[in-house]
mmCIF file of C-alpha atoms in Angstrom:
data_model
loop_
_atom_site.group_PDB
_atom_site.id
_atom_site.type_symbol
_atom_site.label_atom_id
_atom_site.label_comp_id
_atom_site.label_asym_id
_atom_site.label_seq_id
_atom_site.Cartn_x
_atom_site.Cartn_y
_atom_site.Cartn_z
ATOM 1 C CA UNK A 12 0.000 0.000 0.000
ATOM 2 C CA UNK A 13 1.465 3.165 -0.875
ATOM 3 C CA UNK A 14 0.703 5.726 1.543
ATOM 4 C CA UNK A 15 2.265 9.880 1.937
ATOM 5 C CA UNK A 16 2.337 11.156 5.058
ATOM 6 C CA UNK A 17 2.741 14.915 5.832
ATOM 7 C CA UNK A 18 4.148 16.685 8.213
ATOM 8 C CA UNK A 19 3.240 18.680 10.301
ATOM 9 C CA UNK A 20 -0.041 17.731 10.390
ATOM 10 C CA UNK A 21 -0.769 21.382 11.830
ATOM 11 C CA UNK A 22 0.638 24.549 11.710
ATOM 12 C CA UNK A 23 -0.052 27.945 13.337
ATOM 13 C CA UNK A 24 1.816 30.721 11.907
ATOM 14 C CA UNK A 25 1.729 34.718 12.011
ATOM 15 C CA UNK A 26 0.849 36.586 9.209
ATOM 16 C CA UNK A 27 4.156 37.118 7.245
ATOM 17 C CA UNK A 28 6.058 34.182 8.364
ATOM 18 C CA UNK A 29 7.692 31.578 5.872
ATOM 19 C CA UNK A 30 7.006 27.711 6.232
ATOM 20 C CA UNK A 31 7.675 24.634 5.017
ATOM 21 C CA UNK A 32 5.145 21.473 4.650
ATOM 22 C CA UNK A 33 6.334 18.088 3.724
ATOM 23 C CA UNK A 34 5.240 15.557 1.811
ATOM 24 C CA UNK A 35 7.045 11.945 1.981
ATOM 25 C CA UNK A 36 6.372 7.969 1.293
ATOM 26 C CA UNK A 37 8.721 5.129 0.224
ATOM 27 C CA UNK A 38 7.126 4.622 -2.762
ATOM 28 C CA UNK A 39 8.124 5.864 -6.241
ATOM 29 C CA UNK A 40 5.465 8.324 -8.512
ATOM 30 C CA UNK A 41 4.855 9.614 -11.723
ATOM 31 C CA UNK A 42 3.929 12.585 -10.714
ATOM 32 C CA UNK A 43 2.829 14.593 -7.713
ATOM 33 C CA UNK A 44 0.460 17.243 -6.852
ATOM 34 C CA UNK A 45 -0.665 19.538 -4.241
ATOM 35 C CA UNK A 46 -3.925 20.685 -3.652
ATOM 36 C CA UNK A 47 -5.504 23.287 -1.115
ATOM 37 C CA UNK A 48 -9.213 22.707 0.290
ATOM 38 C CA UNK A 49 -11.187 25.118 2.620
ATOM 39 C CA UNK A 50 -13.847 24.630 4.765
ATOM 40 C CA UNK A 51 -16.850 23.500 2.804
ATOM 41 C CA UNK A 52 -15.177 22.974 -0.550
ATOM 42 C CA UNK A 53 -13.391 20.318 -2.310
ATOM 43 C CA UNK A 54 -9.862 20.873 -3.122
ATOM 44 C CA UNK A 55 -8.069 22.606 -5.015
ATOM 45 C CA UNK A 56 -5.505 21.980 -7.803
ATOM 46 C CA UNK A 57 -2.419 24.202 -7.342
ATOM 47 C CA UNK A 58 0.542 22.092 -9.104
ATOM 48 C CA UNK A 59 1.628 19.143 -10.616
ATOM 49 C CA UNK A 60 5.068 17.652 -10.495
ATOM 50 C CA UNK A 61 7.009 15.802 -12.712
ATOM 51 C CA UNK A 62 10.490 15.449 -12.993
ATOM 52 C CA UNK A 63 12.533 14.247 -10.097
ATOM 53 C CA UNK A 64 14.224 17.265 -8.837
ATOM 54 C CA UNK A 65 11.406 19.605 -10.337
ATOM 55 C CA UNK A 66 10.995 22.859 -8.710
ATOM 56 C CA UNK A 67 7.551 25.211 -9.269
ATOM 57 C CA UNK A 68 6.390 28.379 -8.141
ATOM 58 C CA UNK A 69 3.078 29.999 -7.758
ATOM 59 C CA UNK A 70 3.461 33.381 -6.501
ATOM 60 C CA UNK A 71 4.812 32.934 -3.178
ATOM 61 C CA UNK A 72 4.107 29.493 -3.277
ATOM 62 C CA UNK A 73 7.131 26.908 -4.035
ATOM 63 C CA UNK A 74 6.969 23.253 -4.886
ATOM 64 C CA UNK A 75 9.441 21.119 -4.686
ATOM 65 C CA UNK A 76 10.131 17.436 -6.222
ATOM 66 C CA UNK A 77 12.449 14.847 -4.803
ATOM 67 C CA UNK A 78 15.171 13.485 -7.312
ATOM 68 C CA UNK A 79 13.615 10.173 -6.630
ATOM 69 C CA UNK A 80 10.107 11.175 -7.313
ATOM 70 C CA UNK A 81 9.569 9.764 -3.283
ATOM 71 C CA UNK A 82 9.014 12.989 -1.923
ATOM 72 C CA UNK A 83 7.991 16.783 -1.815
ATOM 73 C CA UNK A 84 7.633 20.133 -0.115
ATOM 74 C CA UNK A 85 5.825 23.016 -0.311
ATOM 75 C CA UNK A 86 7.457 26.309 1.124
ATOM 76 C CA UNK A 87 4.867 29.487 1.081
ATOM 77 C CA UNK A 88 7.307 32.774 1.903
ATOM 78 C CA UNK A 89 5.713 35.729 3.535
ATOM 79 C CA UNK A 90 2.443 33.864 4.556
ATOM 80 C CA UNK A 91 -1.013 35.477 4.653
ATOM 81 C CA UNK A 92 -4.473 35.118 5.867
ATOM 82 C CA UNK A 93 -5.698 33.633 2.802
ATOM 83 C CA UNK A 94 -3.289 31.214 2.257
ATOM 84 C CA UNK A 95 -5.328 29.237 5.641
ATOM 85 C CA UNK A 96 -6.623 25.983 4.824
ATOM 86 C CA UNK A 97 -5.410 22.315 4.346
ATOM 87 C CA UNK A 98 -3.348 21.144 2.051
ATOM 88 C CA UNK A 99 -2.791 17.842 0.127
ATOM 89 C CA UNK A 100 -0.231 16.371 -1.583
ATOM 90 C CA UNK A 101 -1.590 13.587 -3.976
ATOM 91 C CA UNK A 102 1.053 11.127 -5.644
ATOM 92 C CA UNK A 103 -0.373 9.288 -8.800
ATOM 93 C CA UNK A 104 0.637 5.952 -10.293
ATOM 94 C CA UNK A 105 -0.712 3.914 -12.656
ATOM 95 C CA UNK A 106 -4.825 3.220 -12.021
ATOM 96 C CA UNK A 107 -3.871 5.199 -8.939
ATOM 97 C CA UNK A 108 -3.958 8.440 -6.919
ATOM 98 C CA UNK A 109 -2.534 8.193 -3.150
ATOM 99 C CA UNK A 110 -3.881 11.367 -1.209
ATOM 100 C CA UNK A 111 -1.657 12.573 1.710
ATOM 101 C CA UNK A 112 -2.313 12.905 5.346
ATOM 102 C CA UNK A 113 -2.955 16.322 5.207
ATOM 103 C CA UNK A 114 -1.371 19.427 6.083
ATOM 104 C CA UNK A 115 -4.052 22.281 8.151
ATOM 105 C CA UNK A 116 -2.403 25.667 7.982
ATOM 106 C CA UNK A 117 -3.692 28.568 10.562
ATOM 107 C CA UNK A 118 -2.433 31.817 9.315
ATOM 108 C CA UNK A 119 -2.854 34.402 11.693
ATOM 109 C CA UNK A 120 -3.686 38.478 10.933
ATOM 110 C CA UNK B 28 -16.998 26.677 -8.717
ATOM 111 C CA UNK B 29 -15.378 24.389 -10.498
ATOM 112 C CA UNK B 30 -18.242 22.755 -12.635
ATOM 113 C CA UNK B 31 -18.786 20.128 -10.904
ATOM 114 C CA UNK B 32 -22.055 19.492 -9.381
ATOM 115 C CA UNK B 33 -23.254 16.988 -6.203
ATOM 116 C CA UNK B 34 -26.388 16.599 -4.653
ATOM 117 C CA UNK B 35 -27.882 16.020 -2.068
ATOM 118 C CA UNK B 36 -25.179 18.464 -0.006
ATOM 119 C CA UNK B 37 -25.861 16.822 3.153
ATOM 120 C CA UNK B 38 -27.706 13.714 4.259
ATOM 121 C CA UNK B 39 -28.646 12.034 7.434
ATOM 122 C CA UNK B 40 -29.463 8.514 7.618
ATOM 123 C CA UNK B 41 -29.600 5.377 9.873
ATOM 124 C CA UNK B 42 -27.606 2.276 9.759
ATOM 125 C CA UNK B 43 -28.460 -0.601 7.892
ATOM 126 C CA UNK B 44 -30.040 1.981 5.135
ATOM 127 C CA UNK B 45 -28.989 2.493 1.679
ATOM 128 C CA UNK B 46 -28.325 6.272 0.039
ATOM 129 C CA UNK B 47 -27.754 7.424 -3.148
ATOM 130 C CA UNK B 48 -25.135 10.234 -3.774
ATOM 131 C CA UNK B 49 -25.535 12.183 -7.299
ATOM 132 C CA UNK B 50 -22.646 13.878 -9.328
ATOM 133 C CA UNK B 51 -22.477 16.075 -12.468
ATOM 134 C CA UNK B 52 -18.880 16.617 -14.038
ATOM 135 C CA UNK B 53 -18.117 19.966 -15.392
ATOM 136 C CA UNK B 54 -19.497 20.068 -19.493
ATOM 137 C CA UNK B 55 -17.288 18.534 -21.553
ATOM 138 C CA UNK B 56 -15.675 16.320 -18.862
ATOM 139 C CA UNK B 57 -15.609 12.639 -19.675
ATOM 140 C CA UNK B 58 -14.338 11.016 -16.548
ATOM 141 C CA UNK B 59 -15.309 10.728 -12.713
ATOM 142 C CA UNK B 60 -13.627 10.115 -9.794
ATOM 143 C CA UNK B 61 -15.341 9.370 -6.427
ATOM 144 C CA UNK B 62 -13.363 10.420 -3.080
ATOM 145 C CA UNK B 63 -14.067 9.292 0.223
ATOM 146 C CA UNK B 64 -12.958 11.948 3.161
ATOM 147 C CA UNK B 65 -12.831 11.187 6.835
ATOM 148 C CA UNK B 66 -10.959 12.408 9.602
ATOM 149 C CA UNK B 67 -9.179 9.432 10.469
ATOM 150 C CA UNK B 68 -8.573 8.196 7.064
ATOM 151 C CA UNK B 69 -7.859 11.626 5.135
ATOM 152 C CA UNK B 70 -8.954 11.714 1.108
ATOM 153 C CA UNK B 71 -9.765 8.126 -0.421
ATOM 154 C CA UNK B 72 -9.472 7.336 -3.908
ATOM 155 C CA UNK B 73 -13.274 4.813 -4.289
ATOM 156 C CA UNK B 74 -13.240 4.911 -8.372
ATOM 157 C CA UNK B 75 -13.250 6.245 -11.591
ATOM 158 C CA UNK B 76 -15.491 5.960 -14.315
ATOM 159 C CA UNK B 77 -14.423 6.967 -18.232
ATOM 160 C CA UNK B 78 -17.459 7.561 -21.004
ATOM 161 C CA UNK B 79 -19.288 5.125 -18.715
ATOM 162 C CA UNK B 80 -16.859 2.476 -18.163
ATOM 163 C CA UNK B 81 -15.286 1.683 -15.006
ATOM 164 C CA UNK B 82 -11.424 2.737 -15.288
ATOM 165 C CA UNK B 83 -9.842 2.403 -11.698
ATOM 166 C CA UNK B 84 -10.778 1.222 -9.025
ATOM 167 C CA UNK B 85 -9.312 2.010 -5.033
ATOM 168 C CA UNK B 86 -10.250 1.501 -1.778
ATOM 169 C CA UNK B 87 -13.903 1.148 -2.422
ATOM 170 C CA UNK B 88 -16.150 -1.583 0.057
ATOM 171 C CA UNK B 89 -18.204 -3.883 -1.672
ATOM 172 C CA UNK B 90 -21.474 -2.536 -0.187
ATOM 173 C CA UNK B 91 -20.251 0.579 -2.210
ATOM 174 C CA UNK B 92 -21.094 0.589 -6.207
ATOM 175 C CA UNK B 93 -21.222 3.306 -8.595
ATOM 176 C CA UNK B 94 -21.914 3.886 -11.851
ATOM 177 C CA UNK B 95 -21.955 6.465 -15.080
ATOM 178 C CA UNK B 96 -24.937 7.213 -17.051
ATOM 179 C CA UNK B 97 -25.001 8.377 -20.865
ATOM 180 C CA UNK B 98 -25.596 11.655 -19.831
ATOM 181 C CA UNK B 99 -22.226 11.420 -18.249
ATOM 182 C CA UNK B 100 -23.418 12.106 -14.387
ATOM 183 C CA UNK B 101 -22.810 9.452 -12.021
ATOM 184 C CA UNK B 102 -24.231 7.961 -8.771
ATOM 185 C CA UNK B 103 -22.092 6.164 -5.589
ATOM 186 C CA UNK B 104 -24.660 4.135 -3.768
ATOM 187 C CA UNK B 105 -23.754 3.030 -0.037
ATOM 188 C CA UNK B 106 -25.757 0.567 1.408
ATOM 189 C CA UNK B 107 -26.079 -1.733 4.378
ATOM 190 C CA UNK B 108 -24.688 1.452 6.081
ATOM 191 C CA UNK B 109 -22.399 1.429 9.481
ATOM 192 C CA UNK B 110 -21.480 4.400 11.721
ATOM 193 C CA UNK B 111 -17.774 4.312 10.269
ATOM 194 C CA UNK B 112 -18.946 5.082 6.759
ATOM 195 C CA UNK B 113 -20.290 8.808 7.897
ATOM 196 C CA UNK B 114 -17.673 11.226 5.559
ATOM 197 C CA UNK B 115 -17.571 13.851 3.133
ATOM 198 C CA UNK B 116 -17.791 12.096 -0.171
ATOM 199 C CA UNK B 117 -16.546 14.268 -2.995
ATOM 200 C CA UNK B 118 -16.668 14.030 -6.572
ATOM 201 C CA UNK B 119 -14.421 15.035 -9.134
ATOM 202 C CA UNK B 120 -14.195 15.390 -13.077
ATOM 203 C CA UNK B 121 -11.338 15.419 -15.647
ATOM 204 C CA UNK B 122 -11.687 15.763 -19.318
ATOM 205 C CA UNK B 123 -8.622 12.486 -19.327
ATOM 206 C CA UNK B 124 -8.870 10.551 -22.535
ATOM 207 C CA UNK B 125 -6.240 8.301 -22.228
ATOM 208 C CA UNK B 126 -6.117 4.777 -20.002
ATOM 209 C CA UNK B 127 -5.852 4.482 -15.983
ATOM 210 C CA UNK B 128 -4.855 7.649 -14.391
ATOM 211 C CA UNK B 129 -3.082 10.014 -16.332
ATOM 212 C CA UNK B 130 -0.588 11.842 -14.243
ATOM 213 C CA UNK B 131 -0.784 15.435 -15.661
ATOM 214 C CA UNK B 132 -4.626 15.581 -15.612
ATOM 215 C CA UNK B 133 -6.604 17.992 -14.039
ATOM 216 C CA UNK B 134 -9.245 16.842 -11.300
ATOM 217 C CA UNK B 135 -11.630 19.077 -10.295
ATOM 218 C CA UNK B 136 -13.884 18.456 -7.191
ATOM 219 C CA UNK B 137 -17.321 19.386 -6.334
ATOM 220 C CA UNK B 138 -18.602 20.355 -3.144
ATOM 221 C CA UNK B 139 -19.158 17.222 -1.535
ATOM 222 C CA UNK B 140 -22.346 15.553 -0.060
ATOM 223 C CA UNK B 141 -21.497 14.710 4.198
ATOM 224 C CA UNK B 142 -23.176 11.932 5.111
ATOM 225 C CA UNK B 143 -23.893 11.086 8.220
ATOM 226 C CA UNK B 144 -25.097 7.737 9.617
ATOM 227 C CA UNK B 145 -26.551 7.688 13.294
#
């Protein structure tokens, strides 16, 4: 069974701070992506990865893909309010897509 | 709002009984993907259906079934329900026309529908 687990599982931050959430399993993808959900909604695609080593950004948002496609972080610089909400990394496979633990960021004004 | 449509948005029930959860994929999209969410057991791939086929299939229970109508819109029916199978149960659409899950497409979820067995 593959499984991701993330760390930390929570996180309560000021306004402005940086961060760092990771995202790590033993088991080898094709890709990996990370998605935000709030309260009420489904989530939210913000990036796929591909390439081991792979690095994206979104703003103030950077993603980050191990060399051996096992693992990946996602640093957010300068943090605000409406970055609050939990994140999920996703790793996909063939005939399969492995949902992390979960990441629930607190961003504080 | 991403397109994608599920009704109803919440639903009470009692055990033993059998629901049936409804989902419309955003126009155009020809695949679905059914998602079970639960505090103990995070986001859980159940299935995917293509064009109404059955294309993957995860960690669904065999009281679980689903299925994809012409129209495209699919239904996950629970039954012989147990306390453990109250969630949020989210559906999501891609437009993916190859095989199995392709790893650059684009899911996007609906709202959800939270059950909740008592």
């Amino acid at each position: 069974t593959q499984l991701l687990e993330q760390s930390p599982q929570f996180l309560s931050i000021q306004e402005g701070e940086n961060l760092t959430v990771y995202c790590n399993s033993s088991s080898v993808f094709s890709s990996l992506q990370w998605y935000r959900q709030e309260p009420g909604e489904g989530p939210v695609l913000l990036v796929t990865v591909v390439t081991g080593g792979e690095v994206k950004k979104l703003k103030r948002l950077t993603f980050q893909f191990g060399d051996a496609r096992k693992d990946s972080s996602l640093h957010i610089t300068a943090a605000q309010p409406g970055d609050t909400g939990l994140y999920l990394c996703a790793g996909r496979g063939y005939q399969k897509v492995t949902f992390g633990t979960g990441t629930k960021l607190q961003v504080i004004p | 709002d991403s397109g994608v449509t599920q009704t109803p948005k919440h639903l009470i029930t009692a055990t033993g009984q059998r629901v049936t959860l409804r989902c419309s994929p955003r126009s155009g999209d020809l695949s679905v993907y059914w998602y079970q969410q639960s505090l103990d057991q995070g986001l859980q791939f159940l299935i995917q259906y293509y064009n109404g086929e059955e294309r993957a299939k995860g960690n669904i229970l065999e009281r679980f079934s689903a299925q994809q109508f012409p129209d495209l819109h699919s239904e996950l029916n629970l039954s012989s329900l147990e306390l453990g199978d109250s969630a949020l149960y989210f559906c999501a659409s891609s437009q993916l026309a190859g095989t199995g899950v392709s790893h650059t497409d684009t899911q996007y979820f609906g709202p959800g529908t939270r059950l909740t067995v008592l």
